[in-house]
Amino acid sequence: METIFTERHALRNAKTELYGGQLVEPFERPSRAEYIINRVREVGLGPVTEPEDFGLDPILAVHDQTFIDFLKVAWTDWQAAGFQGEAMPTVWPARRMSAHIPNHIEGRLGYYALACETSISEGTWEAAYASAQVALTGAKRILDGANAAFSLCRPPGHHAAIDMYGGYCFVNNAAVAAQSFLDHGSSRVAILDVDFHHGNGTQDIFDARDDVLFISIHGDPMDAFPHFLGHADETGHGAGEGYNFNYPLPPNTDFTTWRAALSKALHQIRSYAPDQLIVSLGVDTFETDPISFFKLKSEDFTTYGADIAALNLPTLFVMEGGYDIAEIGVNAVNVLQGFEGPP
């Protein structure tokens, strides 16, 4: 299996995250990608290649223009305002407040943010742009006939909505790839999100559409980030009614319970009969992940990789979360090796 990867991910190297009332080193850090790519090479998964550059148009096909314009200048505008730390929102257009987009960077941060843990720092936009190109290159490989490809995206993307960032995500890589499939002749695409956290951004983007089936298995938002989306009764709107499915699961969910939800999701994907499958691959379902509460073990990732392979669909894996950094490489690559089967 080919892995698409760029060292430009390291341009996103924020130093601060708001967690538990403290400013801490971000859980989403450059070493995550380095552990994964090192494991890819260690096991000889396949060739590692640089992404092509497809420009901004595929990103703007799923994201609001003014949002992308904001991301491009947020760090520069923050510095120009005289602030010394990394850019974090401090105020939001909360319930019953005006939805006007402010001129000042403090207000624009709040308008476009869905959470405040994710600081914007030098290089953030450049890394997010490169990450989207990694996803698009993986999609191109599938369109060119590959059975599977691994887009080692960083920063991740599934929390990025049409016009909001947060949860370490700025551009929704999986959504950009899905739209690219459609724009190149596919009629329907399925996205399976196996990250511990609900893919609220992906749901937001495709909520009213029937050409993308979105299924997410995740920690119950009553107990887990992103809290305000991901409930089982969210099934899409308008043309998208019946094309969105959420499987929220409680604290301490083990693999047997998690795999039962996966089985239901795979049945729905099979019935939908998509041209391609995108897997938003988060391995923060691991038992010792520091910001999650599922109990999957390393061997379980191999098992469910094989479960996904049984669909026999052209499959693009897009990297999302996973924050037990010492084990992220093993767990992510286990999924890919499980998908490929015995050598």
Tab-separated table of C-alpha atoms in Angstrom:
chain	number	residue	atom	x	y	z
A	1	MET	CA	0.000	0.000	0.000
A	2	GLU	CA	1.349	3.398	-0.968
A	3	THR	CA	1.651	6.059	1.726
A	4	ILE	CA	1.381	9.742	0.784
A	5	PHE	CA	3.356	11.929	3.191
A	6	THR	CA	5.021	15.328	3.374
A	7	GLU	CA	7.454	16.784	5.883
A	8	ARG	CA	5.507	20.033	5.530
A	9	HIS	CA	3.234	18.728	8.275
A	10	ALA	CA	5.924	19.906	10.733
A	11	LEU	CA	5.163	23.530	9.835
A	12	ARG	CA	2.227	23.060	12.205
A	13	ASN	CA	4.106	23.017	15.510
A	14	ALA	CA	1.996	24.882	18.048
A	15	LYS	CA	3.420	25.134	21.559
A	16	THR	CA	0.224	25.690	23.541
A	17	GLU	CA	-3.115	23.989	24.023
A	18	LEU	CA	-5.750	24.896	26.601
A	19	TYR	CA	-6.479	21.676	28.505
A	20	GLY	CA	-7.898	21.261	31.985
A	21	GLY	CA	-7.539	24.956	32.699
A	22	GLN	CA	-3.847	24.956	31.842
A	23	LEU	CA	-1.728	25.772	28.822
A	24	VAL	CA	0.015	22.513	27.955
A	25	GLU	CA	2.048	21.074	25.083
A	26	PRO	CA	-0.497	20.120	22.408
A	27	PHE	CA	-1.522	16.470	22.225
A	28	GLU	CA	-1.538	16.938	18.432
A	29	ARG	CA	2.164	17.435	17.702
A	30	PRO	CA	4.633	16.720	14.870
A	31	SER	CA	5.995	13.546	16.467
A	32	ARG	CA	2.658	11.829	15.828
A	33	ALA	CA	3.311	11.754	12.096
A	34	GLU	CA	6.962	10.830	12.570
A	35	TYR	CA	6.090	7.736	14.616
A	36	ILE	CA	3.609	6.657	11.953
A	37	ILE	CA	5.901	7.150	8.957
A	38	ASN	CA	8.739	5.406	10.781
A	39	ARG	CA	6.483	2.405	11.369
A	40	VAL	CA	5.341	2.420	7.735
A	41	ARG	CA	8.975	2.177	6.682
A	42	GLU	CA	9.919	-0.312	9.381
A	43	VAL	CA	7.359	-2.905	8.259
A	44	GLY	CA	7.842	-2.219	4.546
A	45	LEU	CA	4.201	-1.326	4.011
A	46	GLY	CA	4.923	0.066	0.552
A	47	PRO	CA	6.311	3.126	-1.223
A	48	VAL	CA	6.233	6.521	0.482
A	49	THR	CA	5.622	9.395	-1.930
A	50	GLU	CA	5.263	13.165	-1.840
A	51	PRO	CA	1.873	14.722	-2.571
A	52	GLU	CA	1.005	16.543	-5.754
A	53	ASP	CA	-0.366	20.085	-5.531
A	54	PHE	CA	-3.970	20.424	-6.694
A	55	GLY	CA	-4.398	24.038	-5.618
A	56	LEU	CA	-7.168	25.669	-3.590
A	57	ASP	CA	-10.170	24.766	-5.748
A	58	PRO	CA	-10.706	21.268	-4.259
A	59	ILE	CA	-10.600	22.779	-0.757
A	60	LEU	CA	-13.084	25.500	-1.696
A	61	ALA	CA	-15.387	22.810	-3.080
A	62	VAL	CA	-16.303	21.901	0.526
A	63	HIS	CA	-15.245	24.940	2.588
A	64	ASP	CA	-16.516	28.514	2.709
A	65	GLN	CA	-14.299	31.015	0.864
A	66	THR	CA	-14.256	33.548	3.697
A	67	PHE	CA	-13.258	30.812	6.172
A	68	ILE	CA	-10.294	29.771	4.041
A	69	ASP	CA	-9.355	33.419	3.545
A	70	PHE	CA	-9.363	33.770	7.336
A	71	LEU	CA	-7.109	30.751	7.867
A	72	LYS	CA	-4.580	32.135	5.404
A	73	VAL	CA	-4.133	35.412	7.312
A	74	ALA	CA	-5.086	34.569	10.910
A	75	TRP	CA	-1.532	34.263	12.216
A	76	THR	CA	-0.325	37.412	10.441
A	77	ASP	CA	-3.318	39.414	11.638
A	78	TRP	CA	-2.870	38.134	15.190
A	79	GLN	CA	0.734	39.299	15.222
A	80	ALA	CA	-0.201	42.623	13.648
A	81	ALA	CA	-2.631	43.219	16.517
A	82	GLY	CA	0.307	43.054	18.913
A	83	PHE	CA	-0.516	39.782	20.685
A	84	GLN	CA	2.476	37.831	21.957
A	85	GLY	CA	1.197	34.274	22.397
A	86	GLU	CA	-0.386	31.877	19.937
A	87	ALA	CA	-3.796	32.769	18.553
A	88	MET	CA	-6.697	31.445	20.624
A	89	PRO	CA	-10.325	32.601	20.589
A	90	THR	CA	-11.716	34.212	23.724
A	91	VAL	CA	-15.256	35.091	22.630
A	92	TRP	CA	-17.881	33.396	20.443
A	93	PRO	CA	-21.216	34.309	18.800
A	94	ALA	CA	-23.021	32.146	21.349
A	95	ARG	CA	-26.785	31.624	21.616
A	96	ARG	CA	-28.845	34.772	20.884
A	97	MET	CA	-25.761	36.798	19.897
A	98	SER	CA	-25.139	38.546	16.573
A	99	ALA	CA	-23.591	36.489	13.776
A	100	HIS	CA	-21.822	39.425	12.112
A	101	ILE	CA	-18.203	38.653	11.203
A	102	PRO	CA	-16.037	41.132	13.156
A	103	ASN	CA	-13.144	43.044	11.627
A	104	HIS	CA	-10.780	42.507	14.560
A	105	ILE	CA	-8.813	39.244	14.663
A	106	GLU	CA	-10.049	38.513	18.208
A	107	GLY	CA	-13.616	38.480	16.938
A	108	ARG	CA	-12.839	36.572	13.748
A	109	LEU	CA	-11.098	33.824	15.728
A	110	GLY	CA	-14.224	33.362	17.801
A	111	TYR	CA	-16.489	33.459	14.764
A	112	TYR	CA	-14.622	30.691	12.946
A	113	ALA	CA	-13.652	28.546	15.959
A	114	LEU	CA	-15.780	25.723	17.339
A	115	ALA	CA	-13.470	25.206	20.325
A	116	CYS	CA	-10.625	27.081	21.997
A	117	GLU	CA	-8.089	24.326	22.591
A	118	THR	CA	-6.637	24.635	19.097
A	119	SER	CA	-4.228	27.540	18.853
A	120	ILE	CA	-3.167	28.971	15.509
A	121	SER	CA	0.581	29.437	15.144
A	122	GLU	CA	3.119	30.198	12.448
A	123	GLY	CA	2.905	27.637	9.645
A	124	THR	CA	-0.567	26.384	10.556
A	125	TRP	CA	-2.198	27.312	7.251
A	126	GLU	CA	0.723	26.018	5.209
A	127	ALA	CA	0.601	22.649	6.976
A	128	ALA	CA	-3.187	22.410	6.681
A	129	TYR	CA	-2.991	23.152	2.959
A	130	ALA	CA	-0.289	20.502	2.508
A	131	SER	CA	-2.356	17.999	4.482
A	132	ALA	CA	-5.272	18.473	2.104
A	133	GLN	CA	-2.940	17.851	-0.834
A	134	VAL	CA	-1.876	14.579	0.812
A	135	ALA	CA	-5.533	13.514	0.907
A	136	LEU	CA	-6.138	14.603	-2.682
A	137	THR	CA	-3.097	12.697	-3.899
A	138	GLY	CA	-4.361	9.562	-2.181
A	139	ALA	CA	-7.729	10.026	-3.878
A	140	LYS	CA	-5.979	10.360	-7.223
A	141	ARG	CA	-4.188	7.059	-6.642
A	142	ILE	CA	-7.550	5.359	-6.070
A	143	LEU	CA	-9.013	6.993	-9.169
A	144	ASP	CA	-5.992	5.767	-11.112
A	145	GLY	CA	-6.785	2.191	-10.114
A	146	ALA	CA	-5.127	1.478	-6.773
A	147	ASN	CA	-7.150	-0.741	-4.445
A	148	ALA	CA	-6.002	1.183	-1.371
A	149	ALA	CA	-3.842	4.116	-0.345
A	150	PHE	CA	-2.849	5.762	2.926
A	151	SER	CA	-2.905	9.554	3.138
A	152	LEU	CA	-0.826	10.316	6.227
A	153	CYS	CA	-2.484	13.668	6.867
A	154	ARG	CA	-1.354	16.035	9.567
A	155	PRO	CA	-2.925	18.204	10.836
A	156	PRO	CA	-6.031	16.019	10.905
A	157	GLY	CA	-9.308	17.209	9.442
A	158	HIS	CA	-12.556	15.598	10.524
A	159	HIS	CA	-13.562	18.321	13.023
A	160	ALA	CA	-13.217	21.069	10.408
A	161	ALA	CA	-16.716	22.109	9.318
A	162	ILE	CA	-17.808	24.167	6.318
A	163	ASP	CA	-16.672	27.368	8.025
A	164	MET	CA	-15.218	26.377	11.415
A	165	TYR	CA	-11.954	24.985	12.768
A	166	GLY	CA	-11.175	23.238	16.053
A	167	GLY	CA	-10.297	19.887	17.538
A	168	TYR	CA	-6.835	20.283	15.942
A	169	CYS	CA	-8.457	20.465	12.481
A	170	PHE	CA	-8.466	23.279	9.905
A	171	VAL	CA	-9.273	21.730	6.506
A	172	ASN	CA	-11.439	18.605	6.320
A	173	ASN	CA	-9.139	16.249	4.444
A	174	ALA	CA	-11.604	13.370	4.182
A	175	ALA	CA	-14.332	15.668	2.858
A	176	VAL	CA	-11.973	17.225	0.330
A	177	ALA	CA	-11.041	13.738	-0.895
A	178	ALA	CA	-14.697	12.639	-1.070
A	179	GLN	CA	-15.642	15.671	-3.142
A	180	SER	CA	-12.682	15.018	-5.406
A	181	PHE	CA	-13.973	11.499	-6.097
A	182	LEU	CA	-17.362	12.945	-7.013
A	183	ASP	CA	-15.859	15.664	-9.169
A	184	HIS	CA	-13.961	13.015	-11.132
A	185	GLY	CA	-16.947	10.881	-12.024
A	186	SER	CA	-17.962	8.911	-8.954
A	187	SER	CA	-21.659	8.874	-8.132
A	188	ARG	CA	-21.491	8.024	-4.440
A	189	VAL	CA	-18.834	7.843	-1.745
A	190	ALA	CA	-18.910	6.457	1.798
A	191	ILE	CA	-16.916	7.888	4.695
A	192	LEU	CA	-16.385	5.663	7.732
A	193	ASP	CA	-15.026	7.591	10.710
A	194	VAL	CA	-13.410	5.294	13.286
A	195	ASP	CA	-11.730	8.053	15.305
A	196	PHE	CA	-12.707	8.137	18.986
A	197	HIS	CA	-14.145	11.626	18.537
A	198	HIS	CA	-17.177	12.255	16.366
A	199	GLY	CA	-16.444	13.634	12.904
A	200	ASN	CA	-18.659	16.660	13.429
A	201	GLY	CA	-17.052	18.636	10.626
A	202	THR	CA	-17.599	15.885	8.077
A	203	GLN	CA	-21.208	15.516	9.165
A	204	ASP	CA	-21.706	19.267	8.833
A	205	ILE	CA	-20.355	19.295	5.284
A	206	PHE	CA	-22.462	16.394	3.965
A	207	ASP	CA	-25.526	16.630	6.219
A	208	ALA	CA	-27.955	17.555	3.421
A	209	ARG	CA	-26.481	15.374	0.665
A	210	ASP	CA	-27.176	11.853	-0.528
A	211	ASP	CA	-24.030	11.378	-2.628
A	212	VAL	CA	-21.891	10.863	0.499
A	213	LEU	CA	-22.816	8.360	3.199
A	214	PHE	CA	-21.253	9.364	6.512
A	215	ILE	CA	-20.963	6.925	9.413
A	216	SER	CA	-19.139	7.650	12.671
A	217	ILE	CA	-18.385	5.348	15.624
A	218	HIS	CA	-17.300	7.453	18.579
A	219	GLY	CA	-17.441	8.365	22.234
A	220	ASP	CA	-20.906	9.505	23.271
A	221	PRO	CA	-20.969	13.312	22.894
A	222	MET	CA	-22.777	13.514	26.232
A	223	ASP	CA	-19.390	12.567	27.688
A	224	ALA	CA	-16.837	13.366	24.985
A	225	PHE	CA	-15.656	16.137	22.655
A	226	PRO	CA	-17.091	17.623	20.439
A	227	HIS	CA	-20.204	17.348	22.681
A	228	PHE	CA	-22.648	19.222	20.436
A	229	LEU	CA	-22.938	16.797	17.516
A	230	GLY	CA	-22.792	13.037	17.075
A	231	HIS	CA	-25.998	11.755	18.637
A	232	ALA	CA	-27.775	8.711	17.235
A	233	ASP	CA	-30.859	10.703	16.203
A	234	GLU	CA	-28.840	12.825	13.735
A	235	THR	CA	-29.622	11.157	10.410
A	236	GLY	CA	-29.245	14.001	7.920
A	237	HIS	CA	-31.534	16.689	6.541
A	238	GLY	CA	-33.339	17.219	3.261
A	239	ALA	CA	-31.807	15.109	0.530
A	240	GLY	CA	-29.344	13.819	3.125
A	241	GLU	CA	-31.984	12.262	5.371
A	242	GLY	CA	-30.972	8.646	5.962
A	243	TYR	CA	-27.385	9.152	4.770
A	244	ASN	CA	-25.859	10.050	8.136
A	245	PHE	CA	-25.432	7.508	10.926
A	246	ASN	CA	-23.840	7.909	14.343
A	247	TYR	CA	-22.875	5.179	16.781
A	248	PRO	CA	-22.137	6.930	20.095
A	249	LEU	CA	-20.652	4.534	22.663
A	250	PRO	CA	-20.130	4.919	26.427
A	251	PRO	CA	-16.982	5.159	28.518
A	252	ASN	CA	-14.869	1.996	28.765
A	253	THR	CA	-16.270	0.497	25.560
A	254	ASP	CA	-14.306	-2.658	24.728
A	255	PHE	CA	-13.528	-4.087	21.318
A	256	THR	CA	-16.402	-6.561	21.313
A	257	THR	CA	-18.921	-3.749	21.707
A	258	TRP	CA	-17.056	-1.443	19.321
A	259	ARG	CA	-16.784	-4.154	16.674
A	260	ALA	CA	-20.525	-4.820	16.878
A	261	ALA	CA	-21.108	-1.166	15.924
A	262	LEU	CA	-18.560	-1.511	13.137
A	263	SER	CA	-20.410	-4.544	11.804
A	264	LYS	CA	-23.609	-2.506	11.527
A	265	ALA	CA	-21.717	0.322	9.815
A	266	LEU	CA	-20.124	-2.048	7.301
A	267	HIS	CA	-23.536	-3.524	6.480
A	268	GLN	CA	-24.861	-0.016	5.787
A	269	ILE	CA	-21.881	0.753	3.560
A	270	ARG	CA	-22.358	-2.489	1.644
A	271	SER	CA	-26.021	-1.656	1.085
A	272	TYR	CA	-25.144	1.858	-0.103
A	273	ALA	CA	-22.725	0.360	-2.671
A	274	PRO	CA	-20.355	3.336	-2.971
A	275	ASP	CA	-17.765	3.712	-5.700
A	276	GLN	CA	-15.105	4.398	-3.067
A	277	LEU	CA	-14.709	4.199	0.697
A	278	ILE	CA	-12.798	6.748	2.766
A	279	VAL	CA	-11.770	5.715	6.274
A	280	SER	CA	-11.145	8.604	8.655
A	281	LEU	CA	-8.509	6.686	10.582
A	282	GLY	CA	-8.170	7.809	14.161
A	283	VAL	CA	-6.490	5.377	16.551
A	284	ASP	CA	-7.378	7.268	19.716
A	285	THR	CA	-9.734	4.381	20.513
A	286	PHE	CA	-6.595	2.755	22.001
A	287	GLU	CA	-6.847	1.747	25.659
A	288	THR	CA	-4.155	4.157	26.912
A	289	ASP	CA	-4.963	7.186	24.773
A	290	PRO	CA	-4.711	10.217	27.093
A	291	ILE	CA	-7.827	12.078	25.886
A	292	SER	CA	-10.210	9.217	25.094
A	293	PHE	CA	-12.044	6.447	26.933
A	294	PHE	CA	-12.336	3.342	24.725
A	295	LYS	CA	-10.353	0.169	25.451
A	296	LEU	CA	-9.135	-1.217	22.131
A	297	LYS	CA	-5.822	-3.090	22.146
A	298	SER	CA	-3.167	-3.030	19.437
A	299	GLU	CA	-4.217	-6.369	17.946
A	300	ASP	CA	-7.802	-5.122	17.632
A	301	PHE	CA	-6.711	-2.593	15.022
A	302	THR	CA	-5.412	-5.416	12.832
A	303	THR	CA	-8.706	-7.260	13.219
A	304	TYR	CA	-10.891	-4.368	12.182
A	305	GLY	CA	-8.618	-3.542	9.265
A	306	ALA	CA	-9.479	-6.975	7.913
A	307	ASP	CA	-13.176	-6.360	8.619
A	308	ILE	CA	-13.060	-3.229	6.450
A	309	ALA	CA	-11.194	-5.066	3.690
A	310	ALA	CA	-14.042	-7.571	3.453
A	311	LEU	CA	-16.148	-4.841	1.822
A	312	ASN	CA	-13.876	-5.219	-1.219
A	313	LEU	CA	-14.066	-1.512	-2.042
A	314	PRO	CA	-11.381	0.875	-3.295
A	315	THR	CA	-10.368	2.401	0.028
A	316	LEU	CA	-8.546	5.575	0.974
A	317	PHE	CA	-7.298	5.798	4.558
A	318	VAL	CA	-7.001	9.391	5.796
A	319	MET	CA	-5.160	9.890	9.076
A	320	GLU	CA	-7.043	11.640	11.861
A	321	GLY	CA	-6.403	11.369	15.628
A	322	GLY	CA	-4.435	9.207	18.037
A	323	TYR	CA	-2.541	10.659	20.991
A	324	ASP	CA	-0.711	7.791	22.686
A	325	ILE	CA	2.243	8.843	20.610
A	326	ALA	CA	4.534	5.955	21.511
A	327	GLU	CA	1.963	3.490	20.125
A	328	ILE	CA	0.360	5.512	17.331
A	329	GLY	CA	2.599	4.089	14.639
A	330	VAL	CA	1.954	0.473	15.582
A	331	ASN	CA	-1.797	0.980	15.883
A	332	ALA	CA	-2.248	2.935	12.653
A	333	VAL	CA	-0.131	0.552	10.607
A	334	ASN	CA	-1.866	-2.459	12.194
A	335	VAL	CA	-5.107	-1.275	10.578
A	336	LEU	CA	-3.418	-1.010	7.198
A	337	GLN	CA	-1.716	-4.395	7.514
A	338	GLY	CA	-4.978	-5.968	8.643
A	339	PHE	CA	-6.651	-4.486	5.568
A	340	GLU	CA	-3.996	-5.888	3.268
A	341	GLY	CA	-4.039	-9.338	4.860
A	342	PRO	CA	-1.176	-11.814	5.260
A	343	PRO	CA	1.885	-11.162	3.075
